[in-house]
Amino acid sequence: MSYQNIVIEYADHTGYITIDRPKKLNALNKETIKELHEAFKEMDLEEEVRVIIITGSGEKAFVAGADIAEFADFDAKEGKKLAAKGQKKLFDFVAKLSTPVIAAVNGFALGGGLELAMACHIRVASDNAKMGLPEVSLGLIPGYGGTQRLPQLVGKGKALEMITTGGMVDAQEAFSHGLVNHVVSSQEELIVFCEKIADKIARNSPLAIASAIKAVNANYEAAVNGFDVEIEAFGNCFGTKDFTEGTSAFLEKRKPKF
Ligand code: COA
């Protein structure tokens, strides 16, 4: 598939997605969300791809939010549809992907941009990154999962402060609250650092990693007992070729080949 708003690349075990609307600070319009869905789906099906790294084009922004120009004249019904469709197509889709996704936050991650980073499994920020959910300044609330995922990461108190003030936190503050896993000191280092994490992930069983993502996500699903999901997923691992390879390699004192 050819893309107009994103660039995708493959190298070794990693799929790279760059949101490419730098003149609009990579704001997520409908078309970009659709293309991101397709790209994530495509990469998740690719057996060679063990990790996906997503970032924004240019030096200023990861994603400065949902495209405000696109929904400025929406009514309540259209607003609900926008949030429901976006959550399903992109944000929940990424969170539930079998392949781990690392967000390389290279600048502003605001509104839908921070929501996208939060839907990813791991976040790394460059020191110029600024993050926030400024929707209340537009008379809105976060609609792509932000009211749920931000408290999960930073706790209810800090989340409500960020959401009600609409203010931004810098990379160090985001790190101190657990919003990002790591901060690197320059944009040049950002992808290199993410690749180091990707290399470590790629050494491990992709089947086990997919199960681990599913079990961790279960903790955040209503009416689902995460411990039960873990027991089921743990048991199922025993029937996989990766389990045979992983345990055989250990006993034979060699590196596993997954
Ligand atoms: N939706 C649509 N367009 C956006 C956008 C968004 N979320 N964020 C930035 N842009 C566009 C601007 O309209 C501008 O386009 P133009 O050159 O055609 O006028 C371009 O990107 C550059 O943005 P600009 O505001 O000039 O850059 P800046 O450096 O002065 O400010 C921000 C950067 C991020 C502080 C500012 O762009 C901003 O506040 N963006 C909106 C953030 C937001 O509210 N996101 C949540 C949306 S729900």
PDB file of C-alpha atoms and ligand atoms in Angstrom:
ATOM      1  CA  MET A   1       0.000   0.000   0.000  1.00  0.00           C
ATOM      2  CA  SER A   2       1.258   3.519  -0.716  1.00  0.00           C
ATOM      3  CA  TYR A   3       0.953   6.168   1.980  1.00  0.00           C
ATOM      4  CA  GLN A   4       0.606   9.960   1.673  1.00  0.00           C
ATOM      5  CA  ASN A   5       0.841  11.008   5.328  1.00  0.00           C
ATOM      6  CA  ILE A   6       3.270   8.510   6.793  1.00  0.00           C
ATOM      7  CA  VAL A   7       6.551   6.911   5.763  1.00  0.00           C
ATOM      8  CA  ILE A   8       7.216   3.278   6.529  1.00  0.00           C
ATOM      9  CA  GLU A   9      10.559   1.494   6.452  1.00  0.00           C
ATOM     10  CA  TYR A  10      11.889  -1.885   7.435  1.00  0.00           C
ATOM     11  CA  ALA A  11      15.360  -2.769   8.704  1.00  0.00           C
ATOM     12  CA  ASP A  12      16.398  -6.044  10.336  1.00  0.00           C
ATOM     13  CA  HIS A  13      13.737  -6.930  12.873  1.00  0.00           C
ATOM     14  CA  THR A  14      12.216  -3.446  13.126  1.00  0.00           C
ATOM     15  CA  GLY A  15       9.406  -1.640  11.345  1.00  0.00           C
ATOM     16  CA  TYR A  16       9.649   2.165  11.350  1.00  0.00           C
ATOM     17  CA  ILE A  17       6.651   4.458  11.024  1.00  0.00           C
ATOM     18  CA  THR A  18       7.182   8.199  10.636  1.00  0.00           C
ATOM     19  CA  ILE A  19       4.141  10.457  10.696  1.00  0.00           C
ATOM     20  CA  ASP A  20       4.935  12.872   7.915  1.00  0.00           C
ATOM     21  CA  ARG A  21       2.919  16.081   8.032  1.00  0.00           C
ATOM     22  CA  PRO A  22       5.595  18.352   9.520  1.00  0.00           C
ATOM     23  CA  LYS A  23       3.950  21.567   8.272  1.00  0.00           C
ATOM     24  CA  LYS A  24       0.931  20.693  10.430  1.00  0.00           C
ATOM     25  CA  LEU A  25       3.145  19.404  13.236  1.00  0.00           C
ATOM     26  CA  ASN A  26       2.075  15.875  12.259  1.00  0.00           C
ATOM     27  CA  ALA A  27      -1.517  16.472  13.416  1.00  0.00           C
ATOM     28  CA  LEU A  28      -3.668  13.378  13.052  1.00  0.00           C
ATOM     29  CA  ASN A  29      -6.299  13.877  10.402  1.00  0.00           C
ATOM     30  CA  LYS A  30      -8.700  11.132   9.320  1.00  0.00           C
ATOM     31  CA  GLU A  31      -6.489   9.982   6.464  1.00  0.00           C
ATOM     32  CA  THR A  32      -3.407   9.733   8.691  1.00  0.00           C
ATOM     33  CA  ILE A  33      -5.297   7.643  11.243  1.00  0.00           C
ATOM     34  CA  LYS A  34      -6.451   5.335   8.454  1.00  0.00           C
ATOM     35  CA  GLU A  35      -2.923   4.996   7.081  1.00  0.00           C
ATOM     36  CA  LEU A  36      -1.492   4.349  10.546  1.00  0.00           C
ATOM     37  CA  HIS A  37      -4.038   1.584  11.054  1.00  0.00           C
ATOM     38  CA  GLU A  38      -3.020  -0.028   7.767  1.00  0.00           C
ATOM     39  CA  ALA A  39       0.703   0.313   8.515  1.00  0.00           C
ATOM     40  CA  PHE A  40       0.420  -1.204  11.991  1.00  0.00           C
ATOM     41  CA  LYS A  41      -1.691  -4.039  10.604  1.00  0.00           C
ATOM     42  CA  GLU A  42       0.790  -4.668   7.796  1.00  0.00           C
ATOM     43  CA  MET A  43       3.799  -4.682  10.121  1.00  0.00           C
ATOM     44  CA  ASP A  44       2.097  -6.854  12.730  1.00  0.00           C
ATOM     45  CA  LEU A  45       1.527  -9.530  10.081  1.00  0.00           C
ATOM     46  CA  GLU A  46       5.154  -9.414   8.963  1.00  0.00           C
ATOM     47  CA  GLU A  47       6.935 -12.260  10.756  1.00  0.00           C
ATOM     48  CA  GLU A  48      10.321 -10.552  10.441  1.00  0.00           C
ATOM     49  CA  VAL A  49       9.091  -7.470  12.293  1.00  0.00           C
ATOM     50  CA  ARG A  50       9.622  -7.991  16.018  1.00  0.00           C
ATOM     51  CA  VAL A  51       9.314  -4.351  17.105  1.00  0.00           C
ATOM     52  CA  ILE A  52       7.757  -1.198  15.669  1.00  0.00           C
ATOM     53  CA  ILE A  53       9.195   2.267  16.293  1.00  0.00           C
ATOM     54  CA  ILE A  54       6.912   5.229  15.627  1.00  0.00           C
ATOM     55  CA  THR A  55       8.039   8.853  15.518  1.00  0.00           C
ATOM     56  CA  GLY A  56       7.164  12.209  13.978  1.00  0.00           C
ATOM     57  CA  SER A  57       8.770  13.903  11.004  1.00  0.00           C
ATOM     58  CA  GLY A  58      10.828  17.048  11.586  1.00  0.00           C
ATOM     59  CA  GLU A  59      12.427  18.358  14.739  1.00  0.00           C
ATOM     60  CA  LYS A  60       9.452  20.033  16.309  1.00  0.00           C
ATOM     61  CA  ALA A  61       6.692  17.512  16.869  1.00  0.00           C
ATOM     62  CA  PHE A  62       5.855  13.894  17.453  1.00  0.00           C
ATOM     63  CA  VAL A  63       2.172  14.730  16.913  1.00  0.00           C
ATOM     64  CA  ALA A  64       0.563  18.050  17.950  1.00  0.00           C
ATOM     65  CA  GLY A  65      -2.849  16.459  18.336  1.00  0.00           C
ATOM     66  CA  ALA A  66      -5.895  15.489  16.380  1.00  0.00           C
ATOM     67  CA  ASP A  67      -6.389  17.785  13.393  1.00  0.00           C
ATOM     68  CA  ILE A  68      -8.480  20.591  14.899  1.00  0.00           C
ATOM     69  CA  ALA A  69      -9.465  21.942  11.459  1.00  0.00           C
ATOM     70  CA  GLU A  70     -11.218  18.669  10.698  1.00  0.00           C
ATOM     71  CA  PHE A  71     -13.648  18.647  13.622  1.00  0.00           C
ATOM     72  CA  ALA A  72     -14.189  22.368  14.305  1.00  0.00           C
ATOM     73  CA  ASP A  73     -17.810  22.240  13.037  1.00  0.00           C
ATOM     74  CA  PHE A  74     -18.797  18.825  14.454  1.00  0.00           C
ATOM     75  CA  ASP A  75     -21.907  18.245  16.565  1.00  0.00           C
ATOM     76  CA  ALA A  76     -22.232  15.790  19.498  1.00  0.00           C
ATOM     77  CA  LYS A  77     -23.101  12.822  17.276  1.00  0.00           C
ATOM     78  CA  GLU A  78     -20.152  13.427  14.973  1.00  0.00           C
ATOM     79  CA  GLY A  79     -17.880  13.937  17.996  1.00  0.00           C
ATOM     80  CA  LYS A  80     -18.835  10.563  19.466  1.00  0.00           C
ATOM     81  CA  LYS A  81     -18.264   8.873  16.133  1.00  0.00           C
ATOM     82  CA  LEU A  82     -14.856  10.543  15.776  1.00  0.00           C
ATOM     83  CA  ALA A  83     -13.703   9.291  19.193  1.00  0.00           C
ATOM     84  CA  ALA A  84     -15.186   5.793  18.827  1.00  0.00           C
ATOM     85  CA  LYS A  85     -13.749   5.246  15.368  1.00  0.00           C
ATOM     86  CA  GLY A  86     -10.337   6.668  16.270  1.00  0.00           C
ATOM     87  CA  GLN A  87     -10.070   4.564  19.418  1.00  0.00           C
ATOM     88  CA  LYS A  88     -10.981   1.405  17.541  1.00  0.00           C
ATOM     89  CA  LYS A  89      -8.872   2.020  14.416  1.00  0.00           C
ATOM     90  CA  LEU A  90      -5.741   3.330  16.046  1.00  0.00           C
ATOM     91  CA  PHE A  91      -5.393   3.788  19.788  1.00  0.00           C
ATOM     92  CA  ASP A  92      -6.875   0.507  21.065  1.00  0.00           C
ATOM     93  CA  PHE A  93      -5.538  -1.235  17.987  1.00  0.00           C
ATOM     94  CA  VAL A  94      -1.965  -0.211  18.861  1.00  0.00           C
ATOM     95  CA  ALA A  95      -2.373  -0.983  22.567  1.00  0.00           C
ATOM     96  CA  LYS A  96      -3.555  -4.502  21.707  1.00  0.00           C
ATOM     97  CA  LEU A  97      -1.053  -5.168  18.928  1.00  0.00           C
ATOM     98  CA  SER A  98       0.940  -8.406  19.289  1.00  0.00           C
ATOM     99  CA  THR A  99       4.121  -6.623  18.207  1.00  0.00           C
ATOM    100  CA  PRO A 100       5.559  -4.221  20.779  1.00  0.00           C
ATOM    101  CA  VAL A 101       5.457  -0.575  19.716  1.00  0.00           C
ATOM    102  CA  ILE A 102       7.968   2.011  20.930  1.00  0.00           C
ATOM    103  CA  ALA A 103       6.997   5.684  20.696  1.00  0.00           C
ATOM    104  CA  ALA A 104      10.031   7.856  19.972  1.00  0.00           C
ATOM    105  CA  VAL A 105       8.668  11.184  21.198  1.00  0.00           C
ATOM    106  CA  ASN A 106      10.741  13.763  19.333  1.00  0.00           C
ATOM    107  CA  GLY A 107       8.943  17.015  20.214  1.00  0.00           C
ATOM    108  CA  PHE A 108       5.371  18.095  20.973  1.00  0.00           C
ATOM    109  CA  ALA A 109       3.100  15.187  21.893  1.00  0.00           C
ATOM    110  CA  LEU A 110      -0.186  16.926  22.558  1.00  0.00           C
ATOM    111  CA  GLY A 111      -3.773  15.727  22.689  1.00  0.00           C
ATOM    112  CA  GLY A 112      -4.117  12.834  20.266  1.00  0.00           C
ATOM    113  CA  GLY A 113      -0.320  12.805  19.960  1.00  0.00           C
ATOM    114  CA  LEU A 114       0.180  12.054  23.637  1.00  0.00           C
ATOM    115  CA  GLU A 115      -2.754   9.630  23.454  1.00  0.00           C
ATOM    116  CA  LEU A 116      -0.980   7.818  20.618  1.00  0.00           C
ATOM    117  CA  ALA A 117       2.292   7.704  22.583  1.00  0.00           C
ATOM    118  CA  MET A 118       0.378   6.380  25.609  1.00  0.00           C
ATOM    119  CA  ALA A 119      -1.262   3.659  23.523  1.00  0.00           C
ATOM    120  CA  CYS A 120       2.228   2.444  22.562  1.00  0.00           C
ATOM    121  CA  HIS A 121       3.872  -0.110  24.819  1.00  0.00           C
ATOM    122  CA  ILE A 122       7.078   1.819  25.544  1.00  0.00           C
ATOM    123  CA  ARG A 123       7.864   5.550  25.371  1.00  0.00           C
ATOM    124  CA  VAL A 124      11.237   7.245  24.944  1.00  0.00           C
ATOM    125  CA  ALA A 125      11.487  11.038  24.729  1.00  0.00           C
ATOM    126  CA  SER A 126      14.168  13.403  23.488  1.00  0.00           C
ATOM    127  CA  ASP A 127      14.977  16.244  25.863  1.00  0.00           C
ATOM    128  CA  ASN A 128      13.049  18.805  23.770  1.00  0.00           C
ATOM    129  CA  ALA A 129       9.782  16.835  24.044  1.00  0.00           C
ATOM    130  CA  LYS A 130       6.740  18.505  25.538  1.00  0.00           C
ATOM    131  CA  MET A 131       3.652  16.531  26.468  1.00  0.00           C
ATOM    132  CA  GLY A 132       0.129  17.466  27.430  1.00  0.00           C
ATOM    133  CA  LEU A 133      -3.589  17.010  26.953  1.00  0.00           C
ATOM    134  CA  PRO A 134      -4.776  20.562  26.151  1.00  0.00           C
ATOM    135  CA  GLU A 135      -8.297  19.586  25.017  1.00  0.00           C
ATOM    136  CA  VAL A 136     -10.105  21.557  27.761  1.00  0.00           C
ATOM    137  CA  SER A 137      -8.665  24.730  26.225  1.00  0.00           C
ATOM    138  CA  LEU A 138     -10.740  23.874  23.138  1.00  0.00           C
ATOM    139  CA  GLY A 139     -13.882  23.107  25.148  1.00  0.00           C
ATOM    140  CA  LEU A 140     -13.263  19.377  24.784  1.00  0.00           C
ATOM    141  CA  ILE A 141     -11.896  16.484  26.787  1.00  0.00           C
ATOM    142  CA  PRO A 142      -9.400  13.886  25.520  1.00  0.00           C
ATOM    143  CA  GLY A 143     -11.309  11.479  23.288  1.00  0.00           C
ATOM    144  CA  TYR A 144      -8.696   8.967  22.160  1.00  0.00           C
ATOM    145  CA  GLY A 145      -8.249   7.217  25.504  1.00  0.00           C
ATOM    146  CA  GLY A 146      -6.387  10.001  27.320  1.00  0.00           C
ATOM    147  CA  THR A 147      -8.683  10.149  30.367  1.00  0.00           C
ATOM    148  CA  GLN A 148      -8.055   6.419  30.885  1.00  0.00           C
ATOM    149  CA  ARG A 149      -4.405   5.890  29.928  1.00  0.00           C
ATOM    150  CA  LEU A 150      -2.915   9.019  31.549  1.00  0.00           C
ATOM    151  CA  PRO A 151      -4.081   8.062  35.092  1.00  0.00           C
ATOM    152  CA  GLN A 152      -2.850   4.505  34.454  1.00  0.00           C
ATOM    153  CA  LEU A 153       0.644   5.868  33.795  1.00  0.00           C
ATOM    154  CA  VAL A 154       0.998   8.856  36.118  1.00  0.00           C
ATOM    155  CA  GLY A 155      -1.723   8.328  38.754  1.00  0.00           C
ATOM    156  CA  LYS A 156      -5.076  10.056  39.109  1.00  0.00           C
ATOM    157  CA  GLY A 157      -3.830  13.221  40.817  1.00  0.00           C
ATOM    158  CA  LYS A 158      -1.168  14.173  38.275  1.00  0.00           C
ATOM    159  CA  ALA A 159      -3.452  13.123  35.401  1.00  0.00           C
ATOM    160  CA  LEU A 160      -6.252  15.374  36.604  1.00  0.00           C
ATOM    161  CA  GLU A 161      -3.784  18.230  37.062  1.00  0.00           C
ATOM    162  CA  MET A 162      -2.514  17.803  33.493  1.00  0.00           C
ATOM    163  CA  ILE A 163      -6.016  17.426  32.042  1.00  0.00           C
ATOM    164  CA  THR A 164      -7.678  20.295  33.939  1.00  0.00           C
ATOM    165  CA  THR A 165      -4.825  22.784  33.469  1.00  0.00           C
ATOM    166  CA  GLY A 166      -4.223  21.648  29.889  1.00  0.00           C
ATOM    167  CA  GLY A 167      -0.565  22.373  30.594  1.00  0.00           C
ATOM    168  CA  MET A 168       2.509  20.717  29.146  1.00  0.00           C
ATOM    169  CA  VAL A 169       5.212  18.792  30.980  1.00  0.00           C
ATOM    170  CA  ASP A 170       8.763  18.632  29.695  1.00  0.00           C
ATOM    171  CA  ALA A 171      10.642  15.374  29.134  1.00  0.00           C
ATOM    172  CA  GLN A 172      12.245  15.282  32.586  1.00  0.00           C
ATOM    173  CA  GLU A 173       8.953  15.892  34.366  1.00  0.00           C
ATOM    174  CA  ALA A 174       7.268  13.265  32.182  1.00  0.00           C
ATOM    175  CA  PHE A 175      10.020  10.847  33.173  1.00  0.00           C
ATOM    176  CA  SER A 176       9.677  11.648  36.866  1.00  0.00           C
ATOM    177  CA  HIS A 177       5.962  10.775  36.696  1.00  0.00           C
ATOM    178  CA  GLY A 178       6.416   7.585  34.681  1.00  0.00           C
ATOM    179  CA  LEU A 179       4.865   9.022  31.536  1.00  0.00           C
ATOM    180  CA  VAL A 180       7.979   8.153  29.544  1.00  0.00           C
ATOM    181  CA  ASN A 181      10.388   5.311  30.283  1.00  0.00           C
ATOM    182  CA  HIS A 182      13.569   7.119  29.220  1.00  0.00           C
ATOM    183  CA  VAL A 183      14.810  10.562  28.209  1.00  0.00           C
ATOM    184  CA  VAL A 184      17.727  10.957  25.830  1.00  0.00           C
ATOM    185  CA  SER A 185      19.745  14.136  25.514  1.00  0.00           C
ATOM    186  CA  SER A 186      19.246  14.789  21.789  1.00  0.00           C
ATOM    187  CA  GLN A 187      17.011  13.956  18.857  1.00  0.00           C
ATOM    188  CA  GLU A 188      19.949  12.212  17.144  1.00  0.00           C
ATOM    189  CA  GLU A 189      20.136   9.749  20.012  1.00  0.00           C
ATOM    190  CA  LEU A 190      16.418   9.041  20.090  1.00  0.00           C
ATOM    191  CA  ILE A 191      16.056   6.384  17.403  1.00  0.00           C
ATOM    192  CA  VAL A 192      19.427   4.837  18.298  1.00  0.00           C
ATOM    193  CA  PHE A 193      18.258   4.426  21.888  1.00  0.00           C
ATOM    194  CA  CYS A 194      14.907   2.957  20.767  1.00  0.00           C
ATOM    195  CA  GLU A 195      16.820   0.533  18.535  1.00  0.00           C
ATOM    196  CA  LYS A 196      18.794  -0.684  21.542  1.00  0.00           C
ATOM    197  CA  ILE A 197      15.531  -1.546  23.285  1.00  0.00           C
ATOM    198  CA  ALA A 198      14.286  -3.134  20.042  1.00  0.00           C
ATOM    199  CA  ASP A 199      17.410  -5.314  19.831  1.00  0.00           C
ATOM    200  CA  LYS A 200      16.788  -6.664  23.321  1.00  0.00           C
ATOM    201  CA  ILE A 201      13.131  -7.372  22.539  1.00  0.00           C
ATOM    202  CA  ALA A 202      14.024  -9.100  19.265  1.00  0.00           C
ATOM    203  CA  ARG A 203      16.128 -11.697  21.080  1.00  0.00           C
ATOM    204  CA  ASN A 204      13.045 -12.997  22.884  1.00  0.00           C
ATOM    205  CA  SER A 205      10.132 -15.172  21.870  1.00  0.00           C
ATOM    206  CA  PRO A 206       7.604 -13.183  19.803  1.00  0.00           C
ATOM    207  CA  LEU A 207       4.835 -15.595  20.822  1.00  0.00           C
ATOM    208  CA  ALA A 208       5.602 -15.090  24.504  1.00  0.00           C
ATOM    209  CA  ILE A 209       5.835 -11.327  24.032  1.00  0.00           C
ATOM    210  CA  ALA A 210       2.409 -11.251  22.346  1.00  0.00           C
ATOM    211  CA  SER A 211       0.970 -13.218  25.283  1.00  0.00           C
ATOM    212  CA  ALA A 212       2.629 -10.899  27.799  1.00  0.00           C
ATOM    213  CA  ILE A 213       1.106  -7.816  26.124  1.00  0.00           C
ATOM    214  CA  LYS A 214      -2.320  -9.482  26.237  1.00  0.00           C
ATOM    215  CA  ALA A 215      -1.977 -10.405  29.911  1.00  0.00           C
ATOM    216  CA  VAL A 216      -0.728  -6.953  30.961  1.00  0.00           C
ATOM    217  CA  ASN A 217      -3.565  -5.277  29.026  1.00  0.00           C
ATOM    218  CA  ALA A 218      -6.082  -7.527  30.803  1.00  0.00           C
ATOM    219  CA  ASN A 219      -5.448  -5.632  34.033  1.00  0.00           C
ATOM    220  CA  TYR A 220      -7.057  -2.561  32.482  1.00  0.00           C
ATOM    221  CA  GLU A 221     -10.133  -4.207  31.030  1.00  0.00           C
ATOM    222  CA  ALA A 222     -13.396  -3.994  32.909  1.00  0.00           C
ATOM    223  CA  ALA A 223     -14.867  -7.313  34.079  1.00  0.00           C
ATOM    224  CA  VAL A 224     -11.729  -9.216  33.092  1.00  0.00           C
ATOM    225  CA  ASN A 225      -9.620 -10.973  35.715  1.00  0.00           C
ATOM    226  CA  GLY A 226      -6.042 -10.362  34.649  1.00  0.00           C
ATOM    227  CA  PHE A 227      -4.719 -13.164  36.853  1.00  0.00           C
ATOM    228  CA  ASP A 228      -6.996 -15.636  35.056  1.00  0.00           C
ATOM    229  CA  VAL A 229      -5.836 -14.291  31.682  1.00  0.00           C
ATOM    230  CA  GLU A 230      -2.237 -14.713  32.828  1.00  0.00           C
ATOM    231  CA  ILE A 231      -2.799 -18.336  33.925  1.00  0.00           C
ATOM    232  CA  GLU A 232      -4.406 -19.161  30.574  1.00  0.00           C
ATOM    233  CA  ALA A 233      -1.703 -17.387  28.543  1.00  0.00           C
ATOM    234  CA  PHE A 234       1.104 -18.881  30.640  1.00  0.00           C
ATOM    235  CA  GLY A 235      -0.275 -22.377  30.096  1.00  0.00           C
ATOM    236  CA  ASN A 236      -0.669 -21.843  26.375  1.00  0.00           C
ATOM    237  CA  CYS A 237       3.008 -20.889  26.089  1.00  0.00           C
ATOM    238  CA  PHE A 238       3.897 -24.511  26.904  1.00  0.00           C
ATOM    239  CA  GLY A 239       2.347 -25.647  23.644  1.00  0.00           C
ATOM    240  CA  THR A 240       4.417 -23.321  21.447  1.00  0.00           C
ATOM    241  CA  LYS A 241       7.492 -23.950  19.309  1.00  0.00           C
ATOM    242  CA  ASP A 242       9.124 -20.973  21.026  1.00  0.00           C
ATOM    243  CA  PHE A 243       8.857 -22.733  24.398  1.00  0.00           C
ATOM    244  CA  THR A 244      10.503 -25.850  22.969  1.00  0.00           C
ATOM    245  CA  GLU A 245      13.257 -23.747  21.407  1.00  0.00           C
ATOM    246  CA  GLY A 246      13.756 -21.495  24.447  1.00  0.00           C
ATOM    247  CA  THR A 247      14.037 -24.316  26.972  1.00  0.00           C
ATOM    248  CA  SER A 248      16.117 -26.541  24.645  1.00  0.00           C
ATOM    249  CA  ALA A 249      18.551 -23.688  23.994  1.00  0.00           C
ATOM    250  CA  PHE A 250      18.929 -23.053  27.718  1.00  0.00           C
ATOM    251  CA  LEU A 251      19.613 -26.704  28.477  1.00  0.00           C
ATOM    252  CA  GLU A 252      22.000 -26.995  25.511  1.00  0.00           C
ATOM    253  CA  LYS A 253      23.814 -23.810  26.628  1.00  0.00           C
ATOM    254  CA  ARG A 254      23.215 -21.942  23.367  1.00  0.00           C
ATOM    255  CA  LYS A 255      21.284 -18.857  22.309  1.00  0.00           C
ATOM    256  CA  PRO A 256      17.671 -19.515  21.253  1.00  0.00           C
ATOM    257  CA  LYS A 257      16.634 -18.854  17.651  1.00  0.00           C
ATOM    258  CA  PHE A 258      13.064 -17.580  17.626  1.00  0.00           C
TER     259      PHE A 258
HETATM  260  N1  COA B   1      -4.490  20.454  14.358  1.00  0.00           N
HETATM  261  C1  COA B   1      -4.388  21.099  13.182  1.00  0.00           C
HETATM  262  N2  COA B   1      -3.351  21.879  12.859  1.00  0.00           N
HETATM  263  C2  COA B   1      -2.368  22.006  13.757  1.00  0.00           C
HETATM  264  C3  COA B   1      -2.400  21.364  15.010  1.00  0.00           C
HETATM  265  C4  COA B   1      -3.521  20.559  15.295  1.00  0.00           C
HETATM  266  N3  COA B   1      -3.648  19.874  16.432  1.00  0.00           N
HETATM  267  N4  COA B   1      -1.301  21.716  15.698  1.00  0.00           N
HETATM  268  C5  COA B   1      -0.585  22.523  14.900  1.00  0.00           C
HETATM  269  N5  COA B   1      -1.227  22.715  13.734  1.00  0.00           N
HETATM  270  C6  COA B   1      -0.807  23.523  12.589  1.00  0.00           C
HETATM  271  C7  COA B   1      -1.022  25.015  12.837  1.00  0.00           C
HETATM  272  O1  COA B   1      -2.353  25.377  12.560  1.00  0.00           O
HETATM  273  C8  COA B   1      -0.038  25.613  11.871  1.00  0.00           C
HETATM  274  O2  COA B   1      -0.581  25.524  10.567  1.00  0.00           O
HETATM  275  P1  COA B   1      -0.485  26.810   9.552  1.00  0.00           P
HETATM  276  O3  COA B   1       0.995  27.032   9.380  1.00  0.00           O
HETATM  277  O4  COA B   1      -1.152  26.326   8.304  1.00  0.00           O
HETATM  278  O5  COA B   1      -1.160  27.942  10.239  1.00  0.00           O
HETATM  279  C9  COA B   1       1.127  24.633  11.902  1.00  0.00           C
HETATM  280  O6  COA B   1       0.591  23.413  12.410  1.00  0.00           O
HETATM  281  C10 COA B   1       2.251  25.065  12.826  1.00  0.00           C
HETATM  282  O7  COA B   1       1.714  25.316  14.100  1.00  0.00           O
HETATM  283  P2  COA B   1       1.934  26.673  14.909  1.00  0.00           P
HETATM  284  O8  COA B   1       0.817  26.826  15.895  1.00  0.00           O
HETATM  285  O9  COA B   1       2.151  27.820  13.982  1.00  0.00           O
HETATM  286  O10 COA B   1       3.298  26.343  15.667  1.00  0.00           O
HETATM  287  P3  COA B   1       3.815  26.956  17.033  1.00  0.00           P
HETATM  288  O11 COA B   1       5.228  26.549  17.171  1.00  0.00           O
HETATM  289  O12 COA B   1       3.527  28.410  17.114  1.00  0.00           O
HETATM  290  O13 COA B   1       2.958  26.241  18.193  1.00  0.00           O
HETATM  291  C11 COA B   1       1.873  24.368  19.269  1.00  0.00           C
HETATM  292  C12 COA B   1       3.073  24.866  18.411  1.00  0.00           C
HETATM  293  C13 COA B   1       1.987  22.854  19.334  1.00  0.00           C
HETATM  294  C14 COA B   1       1.981  24.942  20.688  1.00  0.00           C
HETATM  295  C15 COA B   1       0.549  24.804  18.618  1.00  0.00           C
HETATM  296  O14 COA B   1       0.585  24.439  17.239  1.00  0.00           O
HETATM  297  C16 COA B   1      -0.675  24.198  19.231  1.00  0.00           C
HETATM  298  O15 COA B   1      -1.097  24.631  20.310  1.00  0.00           O
HETATM  299  N6  COA B   1      -1.303  23.206  18.533  1.00  0.00           N
HETATM  300  C17 COA B   1      -2.541  22.607  18.957  1.00  0.00           C
HETATM  301  C18 COA B   1      -2.325  21.667  20.116  1.00  0.00           C
HETATM  302  C19 COA B   1      -3.629  21.076  20.584  1.00  0.00           C
HETATM  303  O16 COA B   1      -4.506  21.754  21.093  1.00  0.00           O
HETATM  304  N7  COA B   1      -3.772  19.746  20.412  1.00  0.00           N
HETATM  305  C20 COA B   1      -4.917  19.031  20.837  1.00  0.00           C
HETATM  306  C21 COA B   1      -5.882  18.875  19.728  1.00  0.00           C
HETATM  307  S1  COA B   1      -7.323  17.986  20.261  1.00  0.00           S
END
